[in-house]
CSV table of C-alpha atoms and ligand atoms in Angstrom, one decimal:
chain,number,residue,atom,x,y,z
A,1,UNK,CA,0.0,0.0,0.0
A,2,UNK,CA,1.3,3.4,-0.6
A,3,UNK,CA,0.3,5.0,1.6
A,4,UNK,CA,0.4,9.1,0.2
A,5,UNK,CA,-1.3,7.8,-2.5
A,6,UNK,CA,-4.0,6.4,0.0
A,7,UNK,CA,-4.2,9.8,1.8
A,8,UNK,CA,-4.3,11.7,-1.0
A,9,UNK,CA,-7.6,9.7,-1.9
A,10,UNK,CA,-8.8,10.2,1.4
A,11,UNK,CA,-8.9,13.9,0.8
A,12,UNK,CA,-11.0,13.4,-2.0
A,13,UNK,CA,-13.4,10.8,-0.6
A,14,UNK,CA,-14.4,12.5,2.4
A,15,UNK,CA,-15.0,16.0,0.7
A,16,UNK,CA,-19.3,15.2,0.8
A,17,UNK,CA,-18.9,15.5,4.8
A,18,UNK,CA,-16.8,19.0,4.3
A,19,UNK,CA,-19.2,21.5,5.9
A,20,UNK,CA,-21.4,18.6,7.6
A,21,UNK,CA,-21.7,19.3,11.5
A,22,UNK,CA,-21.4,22.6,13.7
A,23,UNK,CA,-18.1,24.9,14.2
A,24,UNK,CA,-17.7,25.0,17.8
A,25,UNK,CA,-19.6,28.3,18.9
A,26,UNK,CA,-19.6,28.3,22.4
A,27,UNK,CA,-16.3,29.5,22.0
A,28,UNK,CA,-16.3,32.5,19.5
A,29,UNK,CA,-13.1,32.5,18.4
A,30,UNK,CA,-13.2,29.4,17.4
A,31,UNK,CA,-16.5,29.6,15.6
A,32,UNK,CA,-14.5,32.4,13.3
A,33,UNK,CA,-12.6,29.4,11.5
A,34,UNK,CA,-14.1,28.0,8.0
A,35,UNK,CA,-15.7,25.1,8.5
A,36,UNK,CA,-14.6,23.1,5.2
A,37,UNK,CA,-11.0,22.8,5.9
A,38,UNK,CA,-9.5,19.3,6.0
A,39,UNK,CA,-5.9,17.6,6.6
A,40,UNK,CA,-4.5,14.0,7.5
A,41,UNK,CA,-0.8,13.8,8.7
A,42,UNK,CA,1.0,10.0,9.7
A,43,UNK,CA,4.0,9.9,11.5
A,44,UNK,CA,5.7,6.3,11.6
A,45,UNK,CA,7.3,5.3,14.9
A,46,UNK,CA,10.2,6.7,13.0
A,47,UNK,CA,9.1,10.1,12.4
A,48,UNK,CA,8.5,9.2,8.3
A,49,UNK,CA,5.6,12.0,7.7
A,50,UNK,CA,3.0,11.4,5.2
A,51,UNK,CA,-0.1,14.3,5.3
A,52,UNK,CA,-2.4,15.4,2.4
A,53,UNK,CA,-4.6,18.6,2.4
A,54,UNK,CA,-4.8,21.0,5.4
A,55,UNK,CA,-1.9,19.2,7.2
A,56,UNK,CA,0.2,21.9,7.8
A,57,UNK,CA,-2.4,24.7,9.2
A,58,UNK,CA,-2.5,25.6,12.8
A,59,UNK,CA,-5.5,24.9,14.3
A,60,UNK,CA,-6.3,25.1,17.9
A,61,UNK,CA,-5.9,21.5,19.6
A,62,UNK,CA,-8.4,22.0,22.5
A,63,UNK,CA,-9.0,18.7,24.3
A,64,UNK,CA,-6.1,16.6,22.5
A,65,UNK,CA,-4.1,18.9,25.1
A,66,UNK,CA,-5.7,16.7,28.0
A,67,UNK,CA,-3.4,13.6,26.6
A,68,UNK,CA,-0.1,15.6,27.1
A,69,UNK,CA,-1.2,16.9,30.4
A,70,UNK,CA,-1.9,13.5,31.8
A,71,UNK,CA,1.1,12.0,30.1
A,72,UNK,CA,3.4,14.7,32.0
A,73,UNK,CA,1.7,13.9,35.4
A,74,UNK,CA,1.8,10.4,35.0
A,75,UNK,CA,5.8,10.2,34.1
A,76,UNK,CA,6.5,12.7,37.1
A,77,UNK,CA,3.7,11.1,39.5
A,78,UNK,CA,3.1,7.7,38.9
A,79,UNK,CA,-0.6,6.4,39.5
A,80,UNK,CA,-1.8,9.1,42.6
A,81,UNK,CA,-3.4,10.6,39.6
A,82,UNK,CA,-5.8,7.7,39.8
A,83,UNK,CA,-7.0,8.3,43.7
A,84,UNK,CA,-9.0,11.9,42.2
A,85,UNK,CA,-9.7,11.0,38.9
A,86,UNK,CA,-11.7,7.9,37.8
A,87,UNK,CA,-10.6,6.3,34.5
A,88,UNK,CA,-14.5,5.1,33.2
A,89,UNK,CA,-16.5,6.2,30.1
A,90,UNK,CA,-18.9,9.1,31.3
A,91,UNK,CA,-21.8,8.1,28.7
A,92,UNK,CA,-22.2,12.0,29.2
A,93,UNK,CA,-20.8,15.5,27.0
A,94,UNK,CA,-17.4,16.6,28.2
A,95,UNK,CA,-18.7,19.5,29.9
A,96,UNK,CA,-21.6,18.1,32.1
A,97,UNK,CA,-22.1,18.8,35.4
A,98,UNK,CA,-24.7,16.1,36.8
A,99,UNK,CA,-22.2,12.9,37.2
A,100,UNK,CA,-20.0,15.1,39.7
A,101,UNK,CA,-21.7,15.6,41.9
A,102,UNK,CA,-23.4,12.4,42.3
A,103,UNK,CA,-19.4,10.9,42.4
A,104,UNK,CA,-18.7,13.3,45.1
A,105,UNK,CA,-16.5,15.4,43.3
A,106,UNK,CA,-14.2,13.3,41.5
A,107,UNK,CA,-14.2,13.0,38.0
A,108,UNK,CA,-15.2,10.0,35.6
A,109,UNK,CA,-12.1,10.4,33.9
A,110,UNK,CA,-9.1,12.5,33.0
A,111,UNK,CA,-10.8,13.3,29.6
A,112,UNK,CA,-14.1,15.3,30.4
A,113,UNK,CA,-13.2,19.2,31.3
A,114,UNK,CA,-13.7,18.2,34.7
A,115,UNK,CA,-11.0,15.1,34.9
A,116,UNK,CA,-8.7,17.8,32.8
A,117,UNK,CA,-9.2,20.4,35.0
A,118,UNK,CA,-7.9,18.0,38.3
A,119,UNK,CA,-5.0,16.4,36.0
A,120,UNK,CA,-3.9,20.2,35.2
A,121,UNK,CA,-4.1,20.8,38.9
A,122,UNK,CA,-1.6,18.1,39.2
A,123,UNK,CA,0.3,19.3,36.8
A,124,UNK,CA,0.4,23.3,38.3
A,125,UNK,CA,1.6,21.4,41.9
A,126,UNK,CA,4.2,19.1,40.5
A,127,UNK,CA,5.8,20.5,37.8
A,128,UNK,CA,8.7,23.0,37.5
A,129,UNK,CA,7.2,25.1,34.7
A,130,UNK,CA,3.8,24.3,34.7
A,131,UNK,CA,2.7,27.8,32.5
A,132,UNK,CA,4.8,25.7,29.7
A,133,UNK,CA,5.2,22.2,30.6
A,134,UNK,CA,2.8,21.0,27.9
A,135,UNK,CA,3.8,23.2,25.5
A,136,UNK,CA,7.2,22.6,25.7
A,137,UNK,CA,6.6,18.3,25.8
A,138,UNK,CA,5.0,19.7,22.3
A,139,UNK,CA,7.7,21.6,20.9
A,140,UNK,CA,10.1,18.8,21.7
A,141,UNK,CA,8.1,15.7,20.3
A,142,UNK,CA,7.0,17.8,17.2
A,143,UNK,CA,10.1,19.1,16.7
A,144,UNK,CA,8.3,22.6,16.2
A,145,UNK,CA,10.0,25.4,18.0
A,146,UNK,CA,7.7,27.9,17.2
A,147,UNK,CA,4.5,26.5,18.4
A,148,UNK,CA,2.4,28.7,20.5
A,149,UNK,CA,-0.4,29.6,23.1
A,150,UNK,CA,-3.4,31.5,20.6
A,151,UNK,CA,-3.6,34.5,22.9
A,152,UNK,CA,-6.6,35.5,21.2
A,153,UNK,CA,-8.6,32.0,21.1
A,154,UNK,CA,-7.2,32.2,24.7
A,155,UNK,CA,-9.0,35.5,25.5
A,156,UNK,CA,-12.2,34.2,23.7
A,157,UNK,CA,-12.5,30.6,26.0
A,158,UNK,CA,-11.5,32.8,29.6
A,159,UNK,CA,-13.9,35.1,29.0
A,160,UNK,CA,-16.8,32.6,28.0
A,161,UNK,CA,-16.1,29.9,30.5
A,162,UNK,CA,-19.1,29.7,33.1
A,163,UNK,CA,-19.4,25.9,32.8
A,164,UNK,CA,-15.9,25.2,33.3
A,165,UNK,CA,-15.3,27.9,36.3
A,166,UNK,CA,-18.7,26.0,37.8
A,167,UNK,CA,-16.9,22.3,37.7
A,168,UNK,CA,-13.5,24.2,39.0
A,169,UNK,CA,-15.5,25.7,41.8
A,170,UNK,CA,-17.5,22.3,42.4
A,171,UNK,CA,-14.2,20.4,42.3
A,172,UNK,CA,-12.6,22.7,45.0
A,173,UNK,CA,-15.6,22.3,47.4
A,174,UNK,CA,-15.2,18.7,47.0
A,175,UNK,CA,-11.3,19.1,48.1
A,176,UNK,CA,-10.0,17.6,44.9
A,177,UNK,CA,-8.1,20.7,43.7
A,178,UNK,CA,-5.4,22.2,45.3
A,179,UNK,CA,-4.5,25.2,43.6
A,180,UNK,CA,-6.5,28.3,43.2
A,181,UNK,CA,-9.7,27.9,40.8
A,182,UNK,CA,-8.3,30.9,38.6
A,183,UNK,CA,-4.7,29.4,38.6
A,184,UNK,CA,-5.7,26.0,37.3
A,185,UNK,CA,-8.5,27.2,34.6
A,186,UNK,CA,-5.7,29.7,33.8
A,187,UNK,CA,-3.3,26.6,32.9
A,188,UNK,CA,-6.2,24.5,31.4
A,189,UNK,CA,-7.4,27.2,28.9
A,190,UNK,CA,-3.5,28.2,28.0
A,191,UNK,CA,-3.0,23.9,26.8
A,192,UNK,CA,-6.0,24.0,25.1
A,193,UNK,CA,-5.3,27.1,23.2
A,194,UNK,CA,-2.2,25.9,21.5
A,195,UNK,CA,-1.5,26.0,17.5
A,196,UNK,CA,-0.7,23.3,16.2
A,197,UNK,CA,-1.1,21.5,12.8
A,198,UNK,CA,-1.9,17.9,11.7
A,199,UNK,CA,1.6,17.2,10.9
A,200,UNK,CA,3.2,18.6,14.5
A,201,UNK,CA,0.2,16.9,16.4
A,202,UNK,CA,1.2,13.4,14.8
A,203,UNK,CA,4.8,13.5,15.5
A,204,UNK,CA,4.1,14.8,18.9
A,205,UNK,CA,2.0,12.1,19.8
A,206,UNK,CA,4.7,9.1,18.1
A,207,UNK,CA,5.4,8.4,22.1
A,208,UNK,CA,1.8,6.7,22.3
A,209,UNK,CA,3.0,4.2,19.8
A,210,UNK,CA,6.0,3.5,20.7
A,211,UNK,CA,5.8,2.4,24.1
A,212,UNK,CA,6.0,5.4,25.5
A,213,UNK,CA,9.6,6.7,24.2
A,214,UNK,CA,9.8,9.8,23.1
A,215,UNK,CA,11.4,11.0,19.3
A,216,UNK,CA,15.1,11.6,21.5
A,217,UNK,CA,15.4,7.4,22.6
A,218,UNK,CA,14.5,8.6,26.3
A,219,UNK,CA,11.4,7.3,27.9
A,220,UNK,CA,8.5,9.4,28.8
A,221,UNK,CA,6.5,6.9,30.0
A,222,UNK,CA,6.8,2.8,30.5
A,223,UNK,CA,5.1,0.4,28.2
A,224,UNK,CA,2.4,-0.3,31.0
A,225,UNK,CA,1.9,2.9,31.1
A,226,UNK,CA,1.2,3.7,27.1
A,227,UNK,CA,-0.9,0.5,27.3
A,228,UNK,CA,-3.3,2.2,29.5
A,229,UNK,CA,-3.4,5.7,28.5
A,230,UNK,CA,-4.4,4.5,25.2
A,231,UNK,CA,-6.6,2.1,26.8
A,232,UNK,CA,-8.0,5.7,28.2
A,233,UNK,CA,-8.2,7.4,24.9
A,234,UNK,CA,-10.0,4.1,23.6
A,235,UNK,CA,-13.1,4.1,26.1
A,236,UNK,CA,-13.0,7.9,26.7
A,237,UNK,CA,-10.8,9.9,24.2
A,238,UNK,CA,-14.7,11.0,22.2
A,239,UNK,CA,-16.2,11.1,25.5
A,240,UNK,CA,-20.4,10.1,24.5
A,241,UNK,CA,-19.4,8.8,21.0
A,242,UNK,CA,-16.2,6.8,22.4
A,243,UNK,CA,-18.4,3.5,21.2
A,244,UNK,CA,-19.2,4.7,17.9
A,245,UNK,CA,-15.5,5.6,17.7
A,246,UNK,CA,-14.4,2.4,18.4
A,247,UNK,CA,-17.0,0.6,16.0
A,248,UNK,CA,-16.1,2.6,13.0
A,249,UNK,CA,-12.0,3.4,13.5
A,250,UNK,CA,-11.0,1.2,16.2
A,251,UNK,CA,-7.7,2.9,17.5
A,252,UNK,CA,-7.2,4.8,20.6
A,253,UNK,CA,-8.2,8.5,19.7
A,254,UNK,CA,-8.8,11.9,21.3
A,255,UNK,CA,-10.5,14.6,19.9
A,256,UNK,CA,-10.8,18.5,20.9
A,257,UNK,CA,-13.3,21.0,19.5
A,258,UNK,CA,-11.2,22.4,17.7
A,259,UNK,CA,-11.8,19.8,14.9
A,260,UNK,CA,-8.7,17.5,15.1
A,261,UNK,CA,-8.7,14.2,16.5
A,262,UNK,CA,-5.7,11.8,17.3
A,263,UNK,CA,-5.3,8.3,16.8
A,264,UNK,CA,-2.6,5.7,18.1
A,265,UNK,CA,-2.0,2.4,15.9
A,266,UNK,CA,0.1,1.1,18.8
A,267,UNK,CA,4.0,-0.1,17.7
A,268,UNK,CA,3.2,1.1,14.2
A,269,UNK,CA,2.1,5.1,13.5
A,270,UNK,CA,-0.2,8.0,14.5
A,271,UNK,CA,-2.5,9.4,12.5
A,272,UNK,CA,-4.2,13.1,13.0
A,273,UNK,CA,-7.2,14.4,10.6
A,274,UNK,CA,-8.8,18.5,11.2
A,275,UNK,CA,-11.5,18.9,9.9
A,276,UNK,CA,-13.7,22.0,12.1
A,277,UNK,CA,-17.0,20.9,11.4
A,278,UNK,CA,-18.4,19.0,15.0
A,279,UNK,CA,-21.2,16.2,15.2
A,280,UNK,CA,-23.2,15.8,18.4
A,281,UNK,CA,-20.5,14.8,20.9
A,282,UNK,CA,-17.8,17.6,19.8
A,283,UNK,CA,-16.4,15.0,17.0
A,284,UNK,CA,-15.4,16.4,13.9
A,285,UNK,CA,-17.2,14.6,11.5
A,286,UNK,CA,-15.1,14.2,8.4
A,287,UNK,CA,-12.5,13.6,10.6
A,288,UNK,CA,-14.1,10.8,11.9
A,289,UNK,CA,-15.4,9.8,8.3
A,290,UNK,CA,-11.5,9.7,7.6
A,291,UNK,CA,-10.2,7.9,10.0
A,292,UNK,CA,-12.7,5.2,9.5
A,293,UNK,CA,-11.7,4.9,5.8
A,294,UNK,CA,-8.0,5.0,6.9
A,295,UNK,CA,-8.5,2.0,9.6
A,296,UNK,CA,-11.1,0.1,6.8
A,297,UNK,CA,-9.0,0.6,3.9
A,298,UNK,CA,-5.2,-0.2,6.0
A,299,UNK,CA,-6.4,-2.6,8.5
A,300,UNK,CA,-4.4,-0.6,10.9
A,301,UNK,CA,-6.9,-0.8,13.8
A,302,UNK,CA,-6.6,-2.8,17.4
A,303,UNK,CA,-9.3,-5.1,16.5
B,1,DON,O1,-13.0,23.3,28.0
B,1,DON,C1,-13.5,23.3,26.9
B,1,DON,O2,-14.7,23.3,26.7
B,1,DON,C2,-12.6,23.4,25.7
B,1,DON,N1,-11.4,24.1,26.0
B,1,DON,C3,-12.1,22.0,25.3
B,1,DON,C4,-13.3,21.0,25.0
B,1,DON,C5,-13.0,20.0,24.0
B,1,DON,O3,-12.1,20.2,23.1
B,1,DON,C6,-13.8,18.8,24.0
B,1,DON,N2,-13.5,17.9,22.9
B,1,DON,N3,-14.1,17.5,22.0
């Protein structure tokens, strides 16, 4: 199979879902992006790049952030993550509010804003530049030394954030944060808010497929623990759609509102599509269209 060839046809096969689904509104900024963009990036184990399209525009990663974040804590802090965050599908949007508080205050898992927001917590109390820890994991792994914070998608998300200030505040009357609210939705909104294109978010993730070593030969994280962060992204990474996800593309993934999605064909490659148009569950839907053709027409999926 060659596989530019393939993505190249992939470009062309998905353009009927171009435009299908809703921009993300609820934040304006990112509402102000045209909604029939599309790119598809693969990074080998290796680093070998293959992308077609869109796959070298920035785009703003949103919730893919919430993989690097929990990758970080978990290399510095082992498992304590686990005692205040729970690691099960939510069946519910990743901004609800109704499971935490039945759950006393800790979080289904580290995917949904509210898991995020106590991972990034974590992160603000254990790290030794927590403003740019994620950022900089980025710029290393994607080898992308420019790669920035959005300031101004930034601005947009801080100053329309009700929902996630409510399950910051909720979380801190429950004990499980331990940092102040504004610090740790200061650090959450800065991750999500980074730039970054197809191409950079593929190569940046090539540590979830390789057993957690990072593009240098050092490890980031064990092989135990790449099994079950993936094992995360699998049940959780498209939070309500996560089974429909793994029914049509079968690989690990995790998607942000910004439109991209990344998926993990463990000891093999990662692929990233961007695509801003969102289905029901804050899924791009030609990116999930593509990725189901890529796993359908490569066999590259887990099952
Ligand atoms: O907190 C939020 O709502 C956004 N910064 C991120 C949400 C997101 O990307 C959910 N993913 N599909």
């Amino acid at each position: 199979m060659d596989m530019q060839n393939l993505l190249d046809d992939i470009v062309g096969t998905i353009k009927p879902h171009l435009g299908q689904g809703e921009v993300a509104g609820y934040i304006p900024e990112l509402g102000a992006v045209g909604a029939d963009h599309f790119g598809i990036s693969v990074a080998t184990r290796e680093g070998e790049v293959f992308a077609s399209g869109d796959s070298e525009m920035a785009f703003s990663i949103q919730s893919i952030s919430k993989v690097f974040a929990l990758a970080l804590v978990l290399a510095d802090d082992g498992d304590r993550i686990w005692k205040r965050v729970f690691r099960e599908p939510s069946g519910n949007p990743f901004n609800s509010l109704v499971q935490l508080e039945h759950e006393d205050g800790i979080p289904r898992n580290p995917f949904i804003n509210a898991g995020a927001l106590v991972v990034t917590d974590r992160l603000l109390s254990i790290s030794e530049n927590p403003s740019t820890a994620v950022r900089d994991l980025l710029r290393q792994e994607s080898g992308n030394d420019s790669l920035v914070v959005d300031a101004v998608v930034a601005d947009s998300e801080a100053r329309h954030s009700n929902r996630n200030k409510s399950l910051a505040h909720f979380l801190a009357s429950c004990g499980n944060l331990d940092n102040p609210v504004d610090d740790v939705l200061d650090a959450y909104i800065s991750q999500c808010s980074l730039a970054m294109s197809c191409t950079d978010l593929a190569l940046a993730s090539r540590f979830l497929a390789s057993n957690g070593m990072r593009g240098d030969g050092t490890a980031l994280l064990s092989p135990p623990q790449t099994k079950r962060i993936n094992a995360v992204m699998l049940t959780c990474g498209t939070y309500d759609a996560a089974g429909e996800f793994a029914y049509r593309v079968g690989l690990p993934g995790k998607s942000g509102v910004g439109g991209g999605i990344i998926a993990v064909v463990p000891n093999n490659c990662t692929v990233c599509v961007w695509s801003p148009g969102l289905g029901r569950s804050g899924n791009s839907v030609a990116g999930m269209a593509a990725l189901d053709e890529f796993t359908t027409r490569t066999g590259l999926s887990i099952f």
